[in-house]
């Protein structure tokens, strides 16, 4: 009897364990990270899906590599194009191109990624791959600089890392807009970008102006093909009409034998209705009402207009 009770107990435990295994929720391979930042007159909120396996793969790689290697992706775990496409949804609807697109991507890195010190690494630096910075939602100077250079190069801009004594920044080739402060490299001029603070592109702190940087070129490992921008609907402007409005019929007065004071009586008019009044108020007559102007972007709940 005792052996039978033990058998029943063990069978129940196994069944319960099996049932718990069957009812266990399926682990997702992606996680969501939400970021907020402002650019121009808009405040953005964007949720980015990140692959857990890709994050674990890059995090397991050696941290004792040249800094420019952290601004690259491996063919076995690509994610740059997906990241660019996610950020480009709002940028396309707001028709950001050229220097505006550079500013939009720069503001994302500067504001949405908080500064976080490196963990202890036995006296060595601890650089992160961009997916680590996004997944952990934080990083120090070399981490956010690598993320910014990755975004810019994936969108087709010419961007480089700038290694300074005890610091890492980014720079973008400035044929797209006003250069400000920066460097000459291979016959081209690059605007300095401080990725850890909300400084304008081309602003260089005075303590870096007198130092000689090391410009690190980054190998472009992803190419995002940007779809065409939404069509812009030109507002329809109709010229004022040279015609005068058709005069309204005047009422006639009929005599009244019971009252010496004549009472105006309106004779029913059989003429066509009067032409609408010109909305421009210049005395014109007929006009073609302009159709309502369609917006050149669809309102999106991910961003809202900031009135300044």
PDB file of C-alpha atoms in Angstrom:
ATOM      1  CA  UNK A   1       0.000   0.000   0.000  1.00  0.00           C
ATOM      2  CA  UNK A   2       2.808   2.359   0.867  1.00  0.00           C
ATOM      3  CA  UNK A   3       4.473   1.707  -2.497  1.00  0.00           C
ATOM      4  CA  UNK A   4       1.170   2.338  -4.280  1.00  0.00           C
ATOM      5  CA  UNK A   5       0.774   5.695  -2.511  1.00  0.00           C
ATOM      6  CA  UNK A   6       4.307   6.692  -3.486  1.00  0.00           C
ATOM      7  CA  UNK A   7       3.610   5.703  -7.094  1.00  0.00           C
ATOM      8  CA  UNK A   8       0.392   7.738  -7.215  1.00  0.00           C
ATOM      9  CA  UNK A   9       2.177  10.754  -5.729  1.00  0.00           C
ATOM     10  CA  UNK A  10       5.030  10.578  -8.238  1.00  0.00           C
ATOM     11  CA  UNK A  11       2.601  10.139 -11.143  1.00  0.00           C
ATOM     12  CA  UNK A  12       0.629  13.180 -10.013  1.00  0.00           C
ATOM     13  CA  UNK A  13       3.793  15.263  -9.738  1.00  0.00           C
ATOM     14  CA  UNK A  14       4.898  14.255 -13.227  1.00  0.00           C
ATOM     15  CA  UNK A  15       1.453  14.999 -14.632  1.00  0.00           C
ATOM     16  CA  UNK A  16       1.384  18.397 -12.966  1.00  0.00           C
ATOM     17  CA  UNK A  17       4.832  19.198 -14.301  1.00  0.00           C
ATOM     18  CA  UNK A  18       3.818  18.112 -17.775  1.00  0.00           C
ATOM     19  CA  UNK A  19       0.641  20.182 -17.606  1.00  0.00           C
ATOM     20  CA  UNK A  20       2.685  23.168 -16.469  1.00  0.00           C
ATOM     21  CA  UNK A  21       4.987  22.652 -19.443  1.00  0.00           C
ATOM     22  CA  UNK A  22       2.059  22.423 -21.838  1.00  0.00           C
ATOM     23  CA  UNK A  23       0.495  25.609 -20.456  1.00  0.00           C
ATOM     24  CA  UNK A  24       3.761  27.597 -20.367  1.00  0.00           C
ATOM     25  CA  UNK A  25       3.608  30.763 -22.518  1.00  0.00           C
ATOM     26  CA  UNK A  26       5.662  30.787 -25.692  1.00  0.00           C
ATOM     27  CA  UNK A  27       8.704  33.022 -25.342  1.00  0.00           C
ATOM     28  CA  UNK A  28       8.833  35.767 -27.980  1.00  0.00           C
ATOM     29  CA  UNK A  29      11.982  36.284 -30.016  1.00  0.00           C
ATOM     30  CA  UNK A  30      11.508  40.067 -30.041  1.00  0.00           C
ATOM     31  CA  UNK A  31      11.240  42.783 -27.442  1.00  0.00           C
ATOM     32  CA  UNK A  32       9.845  46.277 -27.808  1.00  0.00           C
ATOM     33  CA  UNK A  33      11.663  49.411 -26.760  1.00  0.00           C
ATOM     34  CA  UNK A  34       9.949  52.807 -26.836  1.00  0.00           C
ATOM     35  CA  UNK A  35      11.886  56.033 -27.427  1.00  0.00           C
ATOM     36  CA  UNK A  36      10.870  59.699 -27.298  1.00  0.00           C
ATOM     37  CA  UNK A  37      12.591  62.760 -28.746  1.00  0.00           C
ATOM     38  CA  UNK A  38      11.844  66.115 -30.372  1.00  0.00           C
ATOM     39  CA  UNK A  39      12.941  67.652 -33.630  1.00  0.00           C
ATOM     40  CA  UNK A  40      11.772  70.790 -35.356  1.00  0.00           C
ATOM     41  CA  UNK A  41       8.254  71.442 -34.161  1.00  0.00           C
ATOM     42  CA  UNK A  42       7.372  67.828 -33.497  1.00  0.00           C
ATOM     43  CA  UNK A  43       7.638  65.461 -30.550  1.00  0.00           C
ATOM     44  CA  UNK A  44       8.083  61.814 -31.558  1.00  0.00           C
ATOM     45  CA  UNK A  45       7.309  58.535 -29.837  1.00  0.00           C
ATOM     46  CA  UNK A  46       8.553  55.432 -31.612  1.00  0.00           C
ATOM     47  CA  UNK A  47       8.509  51.756 -30.619  1.00  0.00           C
ATOM     48  CA  UNK A  48      11.252  49.587 -32.108  1.00  0.00           C
ATOM     49  CA  UNK A  49      11.208  45.772 -32.252  1.00  0.00           C
ATOM     50  CA  UNK A  50      14.557  44.160 -31.423  1.00  0.00           C
ATOM     51  CA  UNK A  51      15.505  40.539 -31.924  1.00  0.00           C
ATOM     52  CA  UNK A  52      16.588  38.882 -28.677  1.00  0.00           C
ATOM     53  CA  UNK A  53      18.850  36.355 -30.396  1.00  0.00           C
ATOM     54  CA  UNK A  54      20.626  39.123 -32.322  1.00  0.00           C
ATOM     55  CA  UNK A  55      21.145  41.079 -29.104  1.00  0.00           C
ATOM     56  CA  UNK A  56      22.590  38.032 -27.343  1.00  0.00           C
ATOM     57  CA  UNK A  57      24.857  37.301 -30.301  1.00  0.00           C
ATOM     58  CA  UNK A  58      26.386  40.792 -30.440  1.00  0.00           C
ATOM     59  CA  UNK A  59      26.657  41.044 -26.673  1.00  0.00           C
ATOM     60  CA  UNK A  60      28.665  37.801 -26.580  1.00  0.00           C
ATOM     61  CA  UNK A  61      31.312  39.154 -28.969  1.00  0.00           C
ATOM     62  CA  UNK A  62      34.656  40.420 -27.725  1.00  0.00           C
ATOM     63  CA  UNK A  63      34.752  44.037 -26.551  1.00  0.00           C
ATOM     64  CA  UNK A  64      38.451  44.411 -27.361  1.00  0.00           C
ATOM     65  CA  UNK A  65      38.032  45.372 -30.981  1.00  0.00           C
ATOM     66  CA  UNK A  66      38.705  48.592 -32.909  1.00  0.00           C
ATOM     67  CA  UNK A  67      35.940  51.116 -32.334  1.00  0.00           C
ATOM     68  CA  UNK A  68      34.909  51.285 -35.982  1.00  0.00           C
ATOM     69  CA  UNK A  69      34.045  47.573 -35.942  1.00  0.00           C
ATOM     70  CA  UNK A  70      31.210  48.270 -33.509  1.00  0.00           C
ATOM     71  CA  UNK A  71      29.518  50.444 -36.144  1.00  0.00           C
ATOM     72  CA  UNK A  72      28.928  47.432 -38.369  1.00  0.00           C
ATOM     73  CA  UNK A  73      26.574  44.488 -38.509  1.00  0.00           C
ATOM     74  CA  UNK A  74      27.292  40.854 -39.280  1.00  0.00           C
ATOM     75  CA  UNK A  75      25.591  39.106 -42.168  1.00  0.00           C
ATOM     76  CA  UNK A  76      24.242  36.381 -39.884  1.00  0.00           C
ATOM     77  CA  UNK A  77      22.323  38.884 -37.720  1.00  0.00           C
ATOM     78  CA  UNK A  78      21.307  41.927 -39.812  1.00  0.00           C
ATOM     79  CA  UNK A  79      19.079  44.620 -38.332  1.00  0.00           C
ATOM     80  CA  UNK A  80      20.238  48.008 -39.672  1.00  0.00           C
ATOM     81  CA  UNK A  81      17.742  48.165 -42.556  1.00  0.00           C
ATOM     82  CA  UNK A  82      14.811  47.248 -40.309  1.00  0.00           C
ATOM     83  CA  UNK A  83      15.866  49.922 -37.819  1.00  0.00           C
ATOM     84  CA  UNK A  84      16.141  52.528 -40.582  1.00  0.00           C
ATOM     85  CA  UNK A  85      12.746  51.607 -42.016  1.00  0.00           C
ATOM     86  CA  UNK A  86      11.098  51.982 -38.603  1.00  0.00           C
ATOM     87  CA  UNK A  87      12.543  55.441 -38.033  1.00  0.00           C
ATOM     88  CA  UNK A  88      11.792  56.473 -41.614  1.00  0.00           C
ATOM     89  CA  UNK A  89       8.028  56.043 -41.302  1.00  0.00           C
ATOM     90  CA  UNK A  90       7.537  59.417 -39.623  1.00  0.00           C
ATOM     91  CA  UNK A  91      10.438  61.053 -41.469  1.00  0.00           C
ATOM     92  CA  UNK A  92       8.845  60.248 -44.826  1.00  0.00           C
ATOM     93  CA  UNK A  93       5.424  61.507 -43.798  1.00  0.00           C
ATOM     94  CA  UNK A  94       7.010  64.793 -42.704  1.00  0.00           C
ATOM     95  CA  UNK A  95       9.102  64.828 -45.908  1.00  0.00           C
ATOM     96  CA  UNK A  96      12.469  65.031 -44.131  1.00  0.00           C
ATOM     97  CA  UNK A  97      15.304  64.867 -46.636  1.00  0.00           C
ATOM     98  CA  UNK A  98      18.929  65.976 -46.750  1.00  0.00           C
ATOM     99  CA  UNK A  99      19.997  68.053 -43.773  1.00  0.00           C
ATOM    100  CA  UNK A 100      16.570  67.757 -42.123  1.00  0.00           C
ATOM    101  CA  UNK A 101      16.883  63.974 -42.178  1.00  0.00           C
ATOM    102  CA  UNK A 102      20.380  64.216 -40.676  1.00  0.00           C
ATOM    103  CA  UNK A 103      18.996  66.433 -37.903  1.00  0.00           C
ATOM    104  CA  UNK A 104      16.077  64.065 -37.290  1.00  0.00           C
ATOM    105  CA  UNK A 105      18.367  61.043 -36.858  1.00  0.00           C
ATOM    106  CA  UNK A 106      20.827  63.042 -34.751  1.00  0.00           C
ATOM    107  CA  UNK A 107      18.059  64.245 -32.423  1.00  0.00           C
ATOM    108  CA  UNK A 108      16.903  60.641 -31.961  1.00  0.00           C
ATOM    109  CA  UNK A 109      20.333  59.528 -30.754  1.00  0.00           C
ATOM    110  CA  UNK A 110      21.014  62.640 -28.675  1.00  0.00           C
ATOM    111  CA  UNK A 111      17.691  62.705 -26.830  1.00  0.00           C
ATOM    112  CA  UNK A 112      16.255  59.180 -26.851  1.00  0.00           C
ATOM    113  CA  UNK A 113      19.427  57.386 -25.656  1.00  0.00           C
ATOM    114  CA  UNK A 114      20.428  58.430 -22.113  1.00  0.00           C
ATOM    115  CA  UNK A 115      24.065  58.484 -21.091  1.00  0.00           C
ATOM    116  CA  UNK A 116      25.023  55.379 -19.083  1.00  0.00           C
ATOM    117  CA  UNK A 117      28.528  54.630 -17.826  1.00  0.00           C
ATOM    118  CA  UNK A 118      30.276  51.455 -18.913  1.00  0.00           C
ATOM    119  CA  UNK A 119      30.138  48.409 -16.651  1.00  0.00           C
ATOM    120  CA  UNK A 120      33.359  47.182 -15.124  1.00  0.00           C
ATOM    121  CA  UNK A 121      35.532  45.446 -17.736  1.00  0.00           C
ATOM    122  CA  UNK A 122      38.799  44.739 -15.928  1.00  0.00           C
ATOM    123  CA  UNK A 123      40.236  48.121 -16.797  1.00  0.00           C
ATOM    124  CA  UNK A 124      39.254  47.955 -20.459  1.00  0.00           C
ATOM    125  CA  UNK A 125      36.677  50.047 -22.252  1.00  0.00           C
ATOM    126  CA  UNK A 126      33.295  48.418 -22.866  1.00  0.00           C
ATOM    127  CA  UNK A 127      31.998  49.500 -26.300  1.00  0.00           C
ATOM    128  CA  UNK A 128      28.581  48.302 -27.401  1.00  0.00           C
ATOM    129  CA  UNK A 129      27.111  47.374 -30.719  1.00  0.00           C
ATOM    130  CA  UNK A 130      24.139  49.567 -31.694  1.00  0.00           C
ATOM    131  CA  UNK A 131      21.610  46.837 -30.929  1.00  0.00           C
ATOM    132  CA  UNK A 132      22.992  46.609 -27.397  1.00  0.00           C
ATOM    133  CA  UNK A 133      22.611  50.357 -26.952  1.00  0.00           C
ATOM    134  CA  UNK A 134      18.997  50.209 -28.155  1.00  0.00           C
ATOM    135  CA  UNK A 135      18.142  47.067 -26.212  1.00  0.00           C
ATOM    136  CA  UNK A 136      19.589  48.413 -22.955  1.00  0.00           C
ATOM    137  CA  UNK A 137      18.383  51.961 -23.746  1.00  0.00           C
ATOM    138  CA  UNK A 138      21.619  53.623 -22.772  1.00  0.00           C
ATOM    139  CA  UNK A 139      25.312  53.968 -23.504  1.00  0.00           C
ATOM    140  CA  UNK A 140      28.330  56.222 -23.236  1.00  0.00           C
ATOM    141  CA  UNK A 141      30.095  58.319 -25.877  1.00  0.00           C
ATOM    142  CA  UNK A 142      31.459  55.572 -28.129  1.00  0.00           C
ATOM    143  CA  UNK A 143      28.148  53.684 -27.998  1.00  0.00           C
ATOM    144  CA  UNK A 144      25.889  56.541 -29.111  1.00  0.00           C
ATOM    145  CA  UNK A 145      28.461  57.758 -31.646  1.00  0.00           C
ATOM    146  CA  UNK A 146      28.531  54.301 -33.249  1.00  0.00           C
ATOM    147  CA  UNK A 147      24.715  54.190 -33.297  1.00  0.00           C
ATOM    148  CA  UNK A 148      24.509  57.606 -34.966  1.00  0.00           C
ATOM    149  CA  UNK A 149      27.117  56.768 -37.600  1.00  0.00           C
ATOM    150  CA  UNK A 150      25.287  53.511 -38.346  1.00  0.00           C
ATOM    151  CA  UNK A 151      21.984  55.333 -38.901  1.00  0.00           C
ATOM    152  CA  UNK A 152      23.551  58.006 -41.103  1.00  0.00           C
ATOM    153  CA  UNK A 153      25.506  55.586 -43.283  1.00  0.00           C
ATOM    154  CA  UNK A 154      22.532  53.226 -43.629  1.00  0.00           C
ATOM    155  CA  UNK A 155      20.491  56.148 -44.974  1.00  0.00           C
ATOM    156  CA  UNK A 156      23.283  56.891 -47.449  1.00  0.00           C
ATOM    157  CA  UNK A 157      25.093  59.772 -45.742  1.00  0.00           C
ATOM    158  CA  UNK A 158      28.865  59.942 -45.417  1.00  0.00           C
ATOM    159  CA  UNK A 159      29.586  59.746 -41.677  1.00  0.00           C
ATOM    160  CA  UNK A 160      32.676  58.895 -39.636  1.00  0.00           C
ATOM    161  CA  UNK A 161      33.695  58.359 -36.027  1.00  0.00           C
ATOM    162  CA  UNK A 162      35.885  61.011 -34.410  1.00  0.00           C
ATOM    163  CA  UNK A 163      38.265  59.733 -31.740  1.00  0.00           C
ATOM    164  CA  UNK A 164      39.396  62.407 -29.292  1.00  0.00           C
ATOM    165  CA  UNK A 165      41.452  62.075 -26.106  1.00  0.00           C
ATOM    166  CA  UNK A 166      39.114  60.279 -23.703  1.00  0.00           C
ATOM    167  CA  UNK A 167      36.085  60.830 -25.913  1.00  0.00           C
ATOM    168  CA  UNK A 168      34.319  59.631 -29.055  1.00  0.00           C
ATOM    169  CA  UNK A 169      32.090  61.724 -31.316  1.00  0.00           C
ATOM    170  CA  UNK A 170      30.690  61.586 -34.838  1.00  0.00           C
ATOM    171  CA  UNK A 171      30.898  63.736 -37.949  1.00  0.00           C
ATOM    172  CA  UNK A 172      28.887  63.930 -41.167  1.00  0.00           C
ATOM    173  CA  UNK A 173      29.968  65.175 -44.567  1.00  0.00           C
ATOM    174  CA  UNK A 174      28.441  68.639 -44.741  1.00  0.00           C
ATOM    175  CA  UNK A 175      27.553  69.163 -48.376  1.00  0.00           C
ATOM    176  CA  UNK A 176      23.975  68.607 -47.140  1.00  0.00           C
ATOM    177  CA  UNK A 177      23.798  71.853 -45.142  1.00  0.00           C
ATOM    178  CA  UNK A 178      25.709  74.385 -43.057  1.00  0.00           C
ATOM    179  CA  UNK A 179      28.986  72.938 -41.888  1.00  0.00           C
ATOM    180  CA  UNK A 180      29.786  74.841 -38.699  1.00  0.00           C
ATOM    181  CA  UNK A 181      32.836  73.430 -36.919  1.00  0.00           C
ATOM    182  CA  UNK A 182      34.404  70.226 -38.102  1.00  0.00           C
ATOM    183  CA  UNK A 183      37.302  68.611 -39.894  1.00  0.00           C
ATOM    184  CA  UNK A 184      38.714  68.062 -43.360  1.00  0.00           C
ATOM    185  CA  UNK A 185      39.251  64.422 -44.285  1.00  0.00           C
ATOM    186  CA  UNK A 186      40.175  63.015 -47.700  1.00  0.00           C
ATOM    187  CA  UNK A 187      39.369  66.334 -49.354  1.00  0.00           C
ATOM    188  CA  UNK A 188      35.900  66.570 -47.802  1.00  0.00           C
ATOM    189  CA  UNK A 189      34.614  68.634 -44.924  1.00  0.00           C
ATOM    190  CA  UNK A 190      32.784  66.999 -42.026  1.00  0.00           C
ATOM    191  CA  UNK A 191      30.557  68.674 -39.443  1.00  0.00           C
ATOM    192  CA  UNK A 192      31.230  67.744 -35.837  1.00  0.00           C
ATOM    193  CA  UNK A 193      28.365  66.046 -33.941  1.00  0.00           C
ATOM    194  CA  UNK A 194      28.378  65.588 -30.166  1.00  0.00           C
ATOM    195  CA  UNK A 195      26.128  62.561 -29.782  1.00  0.00           C
ATOM    196  CA  UNK A 196      25.925  62.629 -25.978  1.00  0.00           C
ATOM    197  CA  UNK A 197      24.280  66.055 -25.673  1.00  0.00           C
ATOM    198  CA  UNK A 198      21.618  68.010 -27.481  1.00  0.00           C
ATOM    199  CA  UNK A 199      24.033  70.295 -29.335  1.00  0.00           C
ATOM    200  CA  UNK A 200      23.445  71.464 -32.871  1.00  0.00           C
ATOM    201  CA  UNK A 201      25.250  69.826 -35.739  1.00  0.00           C
ATOM    202  CA  UNK A 202      28.500  71.679 -36.293  1.00  0.00           C
ATOM    203  CA  UNK A 203      28.878  72.881 -32.704  1.00  0.00           C
ATOM    204  CA  UNK A 204      32.198  71.819 -31.193  1.00  0.00           C
ATOM    205  CA  UNK A 205      33.000  72.340 -27.487  1.00  0.00           C
ATOM    206  CA  UNK A 206      35.991  74.575 -26.952  1.00  0.00           C
ATOM    207  CA  UNK A 207      37.997  71.845 -25.207  1.00  0.00           C
ATOM    208  CA  UNK A 208      37.974  69.779 -28.440  1.00  0.00           C
ATOM    209  CA  UNK A 209      38.720  72.630 -30.841  1.00  0.00           C
ATOM    210  CA  UNK A 210      42.454  72.611 -30.085  1.00  0.00           C
ATOM    211  CA  UNK A 211      42.925  68.823 -30.157  1.00  0.00           C
ATOM    212  CA  UNK A 212      43.939  66.711 -33.131  1.00  0.00           C
ATOM    213  CA  UNK A 213      41.338  63.985 -33.704  1.00  0.00           C
ATOM    214  CA  UNK A 214      41.636  60.600 -35.297  1.00  0.00           C
ATOM    215  CA  UNK A 215      38.986  60.181 -37.988  1.00  0.00           C
ATOM    216  CA  UNK A 216      37.803  56.577 -38.165  1.00  0.00           C
ATOM    217  CA  UNK A 217      36.101  55.554 -41.378  1.00  0.00           C
ATOM    218  CA  UNK A 218      33.279  53.070 -40.981  1.00  0.00           C
ATOM    219  CA  UNK A 219      32.551  50.293 -43.450  1.00  0.00           C
ATOM    220  CA  UNK A 220      29.002  50.573 -44.723  1.00  0.00           C
ATOM    221  CA  UNK A 221      27.403  47.166 -44.173  1.00  0.00           C
ATOM    222  CA  UNK A 222      23.751  48.018 -44.896  1.00  0.00           C
ATOM    223  CA  UNK A 223      22.000  50.052 -47.573  1.00  0.00           C
ATOM    224  CA  UNK A 224      18.472  51.212 -46.896  1.00  0.00           C
ATOM    225  CA  UNK A 225      16.529  51.918 -50.087  1.00  0.00           C
ATOM    226  CA  UNK A 226      14.201  54.719 -49.112  1.00  0.00           C
ATOM    227  CA  UNK A 227      10.725  54.592 -50.704  1.00  0.00           C
ATOM    228  CA  UNK A 228       9.404  57.593 -52.569  1.00  0.00           C
ATOM    229  CA  UNK A 229       8.065  60.401 -50.436  1.00  0.00           C
ATOM    230  CA  UNK A 230       4.292  60.985 -50.300  1.00  0.00           C
ATOM    231  CA  UNK A 231       2.991  63.201 -53.076  1.00  0.00           C
ATOM    232  CA  UNK A 232       2.658  66.848 -52.204  1.00  0.00           C
ATOM    233  CA  UNK A 233      -0.688  68.362 -53.254  1.00  0.00           C
ATOM    234  CA  UNK A 234      -0.231  71.911 -54.489  1.00  0.00           C
ATOM    235  CA  UNK A 235      -2.992  74.230 -53.230  1.00  0.00           C
ATOM    236  CA  UNK A 236      -5.350  75.308 -56.046  1.00  0.00           C
ATOM    237  CA  UNK A 237      -5.429  79.091 -56.503  1.00  0.00           C
ATOM    238  CA  UNK A 238      -8.173  80.424 -58.798  1.00  0.00           C
ATOM    239  CA  UNK A 239      -7.733  83.846 -60.357  1.00  0.00           C
ATOM    240  CA  UNK A 240     -10.459  86.441 -59.642  1.00  0.00           C
ATOM    241  CA  UNK A 241     -13.192  86.582 -62.285  1.00  0.00           C
ATOM    242  CA  UNK A 242     -13.345  89.706 -64.465  1.00  0.00           C
ATOM    243  CA  UNK A 243     -17.117  89.449 -64.661  1.00  0.00           C
ATOM    244  CA  UNK A 244     -19.454  91.560 -62.593  1.00  0.00           C
ATOM    245  CA  UNK A 245     -22.128  89.914 -60.455  1.00  0.00           C
ATOM    246  CA  UNK A 246     -25.589  89.737 -61.994  1.00  0.00           C
ATOM    247  CA  UNK A 247     -27.782  92.409 -60.380  1.00  0.00           C
ATOM    248  CA  UNK A 248     -30.635  91.147 -58.237  1.00  0.00           C
ATOM    249  CA  UNK A 249     -34.193  91.924 -59.382  1.00  0.00           C
ATOM    250  CA  UNK A 250     -35.683  95.042 -57.815  1.00  0.00           C
ATOM    251  CA  UNK A 251     -39.107  94.830 -56.139  1.00  0.00           C
ATOM    252  CA  UNK A 252     -42.053  96.729 -57.727  1.00  0.00           C
ATOM    253  CA  UNK A 253     -44.663  98.720 -55.800  1.00  0.00           C
ATOM    254  CA  UNK A 254     -48.383  98.039 -56.489  1.00  0.00           C
ATOM    255  CA  UNK A 255     -50.991 100.666 -55.556  1.00  0.00           C
ATOM    256  CA  UNK A 256     -53.247  99.875 -52.602  1.00  0.00           C
ATOM    257  CA  UNK A 257     -56.740 101.466 -52.582  1.00  0.00           C
ATOM    258  CA  UNK A 258     -57.254 100.956 -48.841  1.00  0.00           C
ATOM    259  CA  UNK A 259     -54.113 102.632 -47.709  1.00  0.00           C
ATOM    260  CA  UNK A 260     -52.699 105.790 -49.177  1.00  0.00           C
ATOM    261  CA  UNK A 261     -49.192 104.674 -48.239  1.00  0.00           C
ATOM    262  CA  UNK A 262     -47.888 102.326 -50.879  1.00  0.00           C
ATOM    263  CA  UNK A 263     -46.694  98.951 -49.638  1.00  0.00           C
ATOM    264  CA  UNK A 264     -43.760  97.382 -51.463  1.00  0.00           C
ATOM    265  CA  UNK A 265     -44.702  94.103 -53.058  1.00  0.00           C
ATOM    266  CA  UNK A 266     -42.065  91.686 -54.394  1.00  0.00           C
ATOM    267  CA  UNK A 267     -42.923  90.338 -57.770  1.00  0.00           C
ATOM    268  CA  UNK A 268     -41.846  86.682 -58.130  1.00  0.00           C
ATOM    269  CA  UNK A 269     -38.714  86.493 -60.218  1.00  0.00           C
ATOM    270  CA  UNK A 270     -38.460  84.065 -63.071  1.00  0.00           C
ATOM    271  CA  UNK A 271     -34.859  84.927 -63.921  1.00  0.00           C
ATOM    272  CA  UNK A 272     -31.920  82.605 -63.065  1.00  0.00           C
ATOM    273  CA  UNK A 273     -30.491  82.803 -59.539  1.00  0.00           C
ATOM    274  CA  UNK A 274     -27.763  85.354 -58.907  1.00  0.00           C
ATOM    275  CA  UNK A 275     -24.141  84.390 -59.333  1.00  0.00           C
ATOM    276  CA  UNK A 276     -22.223  83.798 -56.064  1.00  0.00           C
ATOM    277  CA  UNK A 277     -20.286  86.713 -54.687  1.00  0.00           C
ATOM    278  CA  UNK A 278     -16.534  86.695 -55.302  1.00  0.00           C
ATOM    279  CA  UNK A 279     -14.846  85.509 -52.034  1.00  0.00           C
ATOM    280  CA  UNK A 280     -11.858  87.761 -52.620  1.00  0.00           C
ATOM    281  CA  UNK A 281     -14.085  90.847 -52.253  1.00  0.00           C
ATOM    282  CA  UNK A 282     -12.834  92.583 -55.373  1.00  0.00           C
ATOM    283  CA  UNK A 283     -16.208  92.926 -57.066  1.00  0.00           C
ATOM    284  CA  UNK A 284     -15.726  89.917 -59.302  1.00  0.00           C
ATOM    285  CA  UNK A 285     -18.567  87.651 -60.219  1.00  0.00           C
ATOM    286  CA  UNK A 286     -18.340  83.997 -61.110  1.00  0.00           C
ATOM    287  CA  UNK A 287     -15.613  81.880 -59.588  1.00  0.00           C
ATOM    288  CA  UNK A 288     -14.682  78.246 -59.238  1.00  0.00           C
ATOM    289  CA  UNK A 289     -14.436  77.281 -55.583  1.00  0.00           C
ATOM    290  CA  UNK A 290     -11.050  75.793 -54.826  1.00  0.00           C
ATOM    291  CA  UNK A 291     -11.124  72.215 -53.519  1.00  0.00           C
ATOM    292  CA  UNK A 292      -9.954  71.722 -49.952  1.00  0.00           C
ATOM    293  CA  UNK A 293      -6.182  71.518 -49.688  1.00  0.00           C
ATOM    294  CA  UNK A 294      -5.038  68.015 -48.795  1.00  0.00           C
ATOM    295  CA  UNK A 295      -2.222  67.720 -46.276  1.00  0.00           C
ATOM    296  CA  UNK A 296       1.047  66.329 -47.634  1.00  0.00           C
ATOM    297  CA  UNK A 297       1.364  63.932 -44.714  1.00  0.00           C
ATOM    298  CA  UNK A 298      -1.102  61.809 -42.818  1.00  0.00           C
ATOM    299  CA  UNK A 299      -1.485  62.738 -39.140  1.00  0.00           C
ATOM    300  CA  UNK A 300       0.247  60.096 -37.076  1.00  0.00           C
ATOM    301  CA  UNK A 301      -0.276  59.396 -33.375  1.00  0.00           C
ATOM    302  CA  UNK A 302       3.449  58.684 -33.001  1.00  0.00           C
ATOM    303  CA  UNK A 303       4.275  62.386 -33.223  1.00  0.00           C
ATOM    304  CA  UNK A 304       2.522  65.616 -32.356  1.00  0.00           C
ATOM    305  CA  UNK A 305       3.018  69.224 -33.397  1.00  0.00           C
ATOM    306  CA  UNK A 306       4.741  71.501 -30.895  1.00  0.00           C
ATOM    307  CA  UNK A 307       3.507  75.081 -31.110  1.00  0.00           C
ATOM    308  CA  UNK A 308       6.237  77.634 -30.515  1.00  0.00           C
TER     309      UNK A 308
END
